[in-house]
Every structure is written in C-alpha cells, then in structure tokens.
Amino acid sequence: MTKYLSPRTDISFKRLFANEHNTSLTIDFLNSILNLSGPRAIDKIVLRQTVNLPDRAQGKEIIFDVYCTDAKNNHFIIEMQAVNEYNFHERSQYYAARVLGNQLKSNETYLDLVPVIFVGVVNYSLEAIKKYKRDAMFRDDAIIALEKSIIESDDVITKYSFMNHKTQQIIPVPLIELNFVELPKFKKAIQDCITPVDKWLYLMTQVDSCDQIPEGMKTTPVLVQAFDSLEEKQWNQQDLE
C-alpha cells in the first residue's frame, strides 16, 4: 500500500515548496491560495535565502519556511505552523515587516518598495489564539469588535491588510498583506473539490490518509508531483527520522 507523508510538518512542507525542483508547485499553490489569475498570476519565482539575520547586535534571527520573489520582485513568505504557540498573529507581522524593511538600499526611495505577501498555513483554528498580552491601548473596542467578527468566520482563507477602521477602506498602497489558511476549517470531500484551491486544501489535509492519488487530481500534473514528493518511498531514512 502506498503511503504518503503529512505535508503539515516543517520538513515535508519545505520539501514541497522550498525545493528548487518543485517551484512549479510553489507557483501553483500561491496562485490558488491567493486567487491570482491573468496578468496578476505568478509565472516564475526565485527561492531566496530562508535565514534572515538581524541588522543589529542582539537582534532576532528569523528562519522562514519558504521565501521567494516573483518576476515583478513581489516578496512571498509561506509558513506552516502545526502547533499553536499563541503568537502567530504577531510573528506573521514581524516576518513581513522585516522583509519590507530590508528592501531599500541607501540610494533608493520609498516608491521603490514592493509588496510583501505572507501566507500562513495553520493546522488549527485561529479562534484558539486567545492569549492576548497587549496593553488595552493597542486593542480598543473597535478592534476587538472587528476581531470577533473575523474570528467567527467559517472561511478557510482570510486576507488582511491596512485599512481605515471607520470606512474599512484598504490603504491605497498595501505593501504588507497577511493571508491565513486554517486547515481544520476545510471540510469538503474529494468529490466536491472542483477548484484548484479546493484540491490543494484537500491535499494539505488528507494526503496522508490516501493510499493512491484521487482520480480528480490525476489530470493535474502539479498535484501528481506533490503526491510523488510526499510518497514515503521517495524519502531516505535520515529525512524520515
């Protein structure tokens, strides 16, 4: 019986999406999750160094799961988080801000900045993040009410950007965009997975319970490649351990 490994661990997630041989998977995953098509679709990426060193003494080192840029030099960070450490909202903003802050050289202007798109895939519901350690001044009644309306959503994928609290208008040039994929909220059966994003979400949540590639995915080369990458017999003993 064929056995597939879970993509919800760091090593398998990186093997899928931070692999020079699998950039077609990373492109298709990003286009599907971010709903990019036509002129907005990503057609090429360059994997970047995942270790981000601090620019000051005693600064914090960051290690991304996946960090890449596209042909327009937009920056993409993809993180897989299996365990709820109650800090994912903070960490996602810190990661994106660091990448944005590292962009400019001394002779460049702020108009040279390009967007940073963060995609956080979590193996738990973000409703479970309830340990806030912030002073009340950072979280007024309007923010708490907005949080509550968002947290109670059944949406698997949610997108955040800077916006006007009163009008909910997004800032004209959103240089930081945060996207969260809450895997436990995806409940579709394989026969109901029609769109590319549904098939990716099914793979992310169910591949390790499959003993073969589902019929509805066999005609999509990138999904077949993803299944092959996760097949246990393709892994050496060291990686399995």
XYZ file of C-alpha atoms in Angstrom:
241
model
C 0.000 0.000 0.000
C 1.316 3.409 -0.953
C 1.948 5.687 1.990
C 2.105 9.467 1.786
C 3.627 11.659 4.463
C 1.859 14.602 6.032
C 2.699 17.977 4.441
C 1.837 19.631 7.749
C 5.324 19.255 9.190
C 8.239 21.587 8.555
C 10.425 19.134 6.671
C 7.723 17.867 4.294
C 6.291 21.365 3.784
C 9.731 22.662 2.831
C 10.295 19.673 0.573
C 7.133 20.626 -1.288
C 7.539 24.375 -1.522
C 11.162 25.346 -0.733
C 12.651 22.947 -3.260
C 14.358 24.113 -6.461
C 12.901 21.057 -8.221
C 9.354 21.893 -7.120
C 8.995 25.589 -7.964
C 6.002 24.749 -10.187
C 4.255 23.516 -7.034
C 5.046 26.702 -5.145
C 3.771 28.838 -8.024
C 0.539 26.871 -8.365
C -0.039 26.831 -4.601
C 0.406 30.609 -4.328
C -1.782 31.340 -7.362
C -4.508 29.082 -5.960
C -4.431 30.279 -2.348
C -4.126 33.969 -3.316
C -6.646 33.671 -6.168
C -4.208 35.106 -8.721
C -5.034 34.767 -12.410
C -4.475 36.547 -15.712
C -1.884 39.345 -15.536
C -1.756 39.026 -11.730
C -0.757 35.348 -11.812
C 2.749 34.333 -10.798
C 4.593 32.576 -13.618
C 8.123 32.459 -12.211
C 9.704 32.533 -8.776
C 13.178 32.652 -7.312
C 13.682 30.935 -3.971
C 15.504 33.214 -1.565
C 17.712 32.628 1.457
C 15.449 31.483 4.290
C 17.748 32.687 7.090
C 17.216 36.381 7.798
C 19.966 37.727 10.025
C 19.352 40.711 12.334
C 20.762 44.102 11.349
C 21.794 44.977 14.904
C 23.521 43.408 17.884
C 21.221 41.187 19.953
C 18.614 41.304 17.155
C 16.415 38.283 16.487
C 17.297 35.839 13.724
C 14.405 34.653 11.538
C 14.218 31.398 9.605
C 11.420 31.278 7.046
C 9.891 28.018 5.823
C 9.630 29.393 2.284
C 10.750 32.786 0.985
C 10.634 33.691 -2.694
C 10.175 36.553 -5.140
C 8.310 36.606 -8.435
C 9.160 38.227 -11.780
C 7.830 41.587 -10.516
C 10.007 41.252 -7.397
C 6.998 40.886 -5.101
C 8.088 39.054 -1.949
C 6.269 35.965 -0.685
C 6.695 34.275 2.693
C 4.963 30.932 3.273
C 4.881 29.474 6.773
C 3.497 26.179 8.032
C 2.571 26.157 11.719
C 1.401 22.860 13.162
C 1.427 23.744 16.870
C -0.486 26.660 18.350
C 2.113 28.793 20.123
C -0.348 31.687 20.558
C 1.940 34.120 18.722
C 1.154 33.578 15.056
C -0.529 36.942 14.511
C 2.480 38.739 15.967
C 5.025 36.557 14.190
C 3.405 36.940 10.777
C 3.529 40.739 11.051
C 7.124 40.679 12.283
C 8.245 38.441 9.427
C 6.538 40.582 6.797
C 7.815 43.830 8.322
C 11.382 42.533 8.375
C 11.254 41.647 4.683
C 9.742 45.034 3.854
C 12.327 46.837 5.991
C 15.218 45.027 4.322
C 14.307 46.114 0.795
C 15.784 49.583 0.336
C 19.385 50.498 -0.338
C 20.697 53.937 0.622
C 20.125 55.402 -2.855
C 16.562 54.064 -3.244
C 13.293 55.832 -2.398
C 10.148 54.629 -0.686
C 8.498 54.434 -4.113
C 10.866 51.532 -4.850
C 9.228 49.361 -2.180
C 7.352 46.311 -3.440
C 4.660 44.287 -1.652
C 5.348 41.547 0.880
C 2.684 38.828 0.862
C 2.622 36.499 3.860
C 0.797 33.153 3.633
C 0.422 31.396 6.956
C -0.885 27.820 6.852
C -2.010 26.720 10.309
C -3.089 23.273 11.428
C -5.512 24.703 13.981
C -8.220 27.310 14.038
C -7.077 30.853 14.772
C -10.005 31.030 17.182
C -7.666 29.159 19.520
C -5.423 32.217 19.802
C -6.953 33.873 22.833
C -3.917 34.715 24.940
C -3.530 38.433 24.400
C -0.719 40.101 26.319
C -1.249 43.574 24.949
C -1.997 46.765 26.831
C -5.585 47.922 26.284
C -4.371 50.964 24.326
C -3.419 48.639 21.451
C -6.799 46.922 21.357
C -9.698 49.368 21.656
C -13.373 48.377 21.452
C -13.493 48.842 17.672
C -10.569 46.485 17.113
C -11.976 43.878 19.499
C -15.364 44.004 17.728
C -13.698 43.667 14.327
C -11.592 40.745 15.587
C -14.690 38.984 16.859
C -16.489 39.300 13.522
C -13.455 37.908 11.689
C -12.682 35.107 14.143
C -16.234 33.744 13.944
C -15.990 33.332 10.183
C -16.040 29.841 8.669
C -13.761 30.958 5.837
C -10.739 28.710 5.382
C -8.669 31.505 3.813
C -8.703 35.060 5.141
C -6.769 38.104 3.940
C -5.729 41.149 5.962
C -4.257 44.485 5.028
C -4.109 48.005 6.470
C -7.488 49.694 6.448
C -9.480 52.625 7.736
C -11.259 51.465 10.911
C -14.278 53.670 10.209
C -14.835 53.091 6.477
C -12.994 49.752 6.181
C -11.287 51.128 3.088
C -7.933 49.458 2.418
C -4.889 51.722 2.353
C -4.178 52.719 -1.293
C -0.766 51.055 -1.419
C -0.921 47.913 0.754
C 2.725 46.890 0.952
C 2.043 44.210 3.561
C -0.677 41.599 3.059
C -1.315 38.776 5.504
C -3.142 35.626 4.414
C -4.103 32.832 6.785
C -5.135 29.314 5.781
C -6.881 27.477 8.621
C -6.737 23.837 7.573
C -9.230 22.434 10.149
C -11.968 24.602 8.624
C -11.693 22.771 5.299
C -14.395 20.077 5.312
C -15.000 19.184 1.644
C -14.999 15.594 0.434
C -12.866 14.756 -2.584
C -15.872 14.608 -4.945
C -16.702 18.203 -4.006
C -13.193 19.513 -4.748
C -13.552 21.170 -8.140
C -11.369 24.274 -7.995
C -7.541 24.302 -7.787
C -7.651 25.801 -4.289
C -10.025 23.065 -3.074
C -7.706 20.380 -4.434
C -4.683 21.952 -2.755
C -6.544 22.181 0.541
C -7.657 18.565 0.236
C -4.065 17.512 -0.419
C -2.809 19.519 2.566
C -5.364 17.987 4.915
C -5.906 14.454 3.579
C -2.911 13.245 1.555
C -1.507 11.221 4.470
C -4.761 9.277 4.673
C -4.725 8.391 0.948
C -3.319 5.152 -0.472
C -3.385 6.468 -4.039
C -3.808 9.716 -5.941
C -7.529 10.583 -6.135
C -8.970 10.332 -9.652
C -9.912 14.002 -9.704
C -6.269 15.002 -9.224
C -4.561 12.630 -11.652
C -5.061 15.021 -14.571
C -3.301 17.904 -12.795
C 0.491 17.478 -13.148
C 1.444 19.722 -10.205
C -0.795 17.765 -7.836
C 0.608 14.454 -9.073
C 4.085 15.877 -8.479
C 3.059 16.917 -4.962
C 1.799 13.400 -4.193
C 5.020 11.916 -5.571
C 7.122 14.248 -3.399
C 5.259 13.069 -0.311
C 5.415 9.367 -1.112
C 7.296 7.684 1.719
C 9.475 5.512 -0.517
C 10.959 8.676 -2.072
C 12.439 9.685 1.304
C 15.718 8.491 2.768
C 15.893 7.149 6.308
C 17.504 10.277 7.723
C 14.703 12.509 6.471
C 12.076 10.071 7.711
C 13.609 10.080 11.172
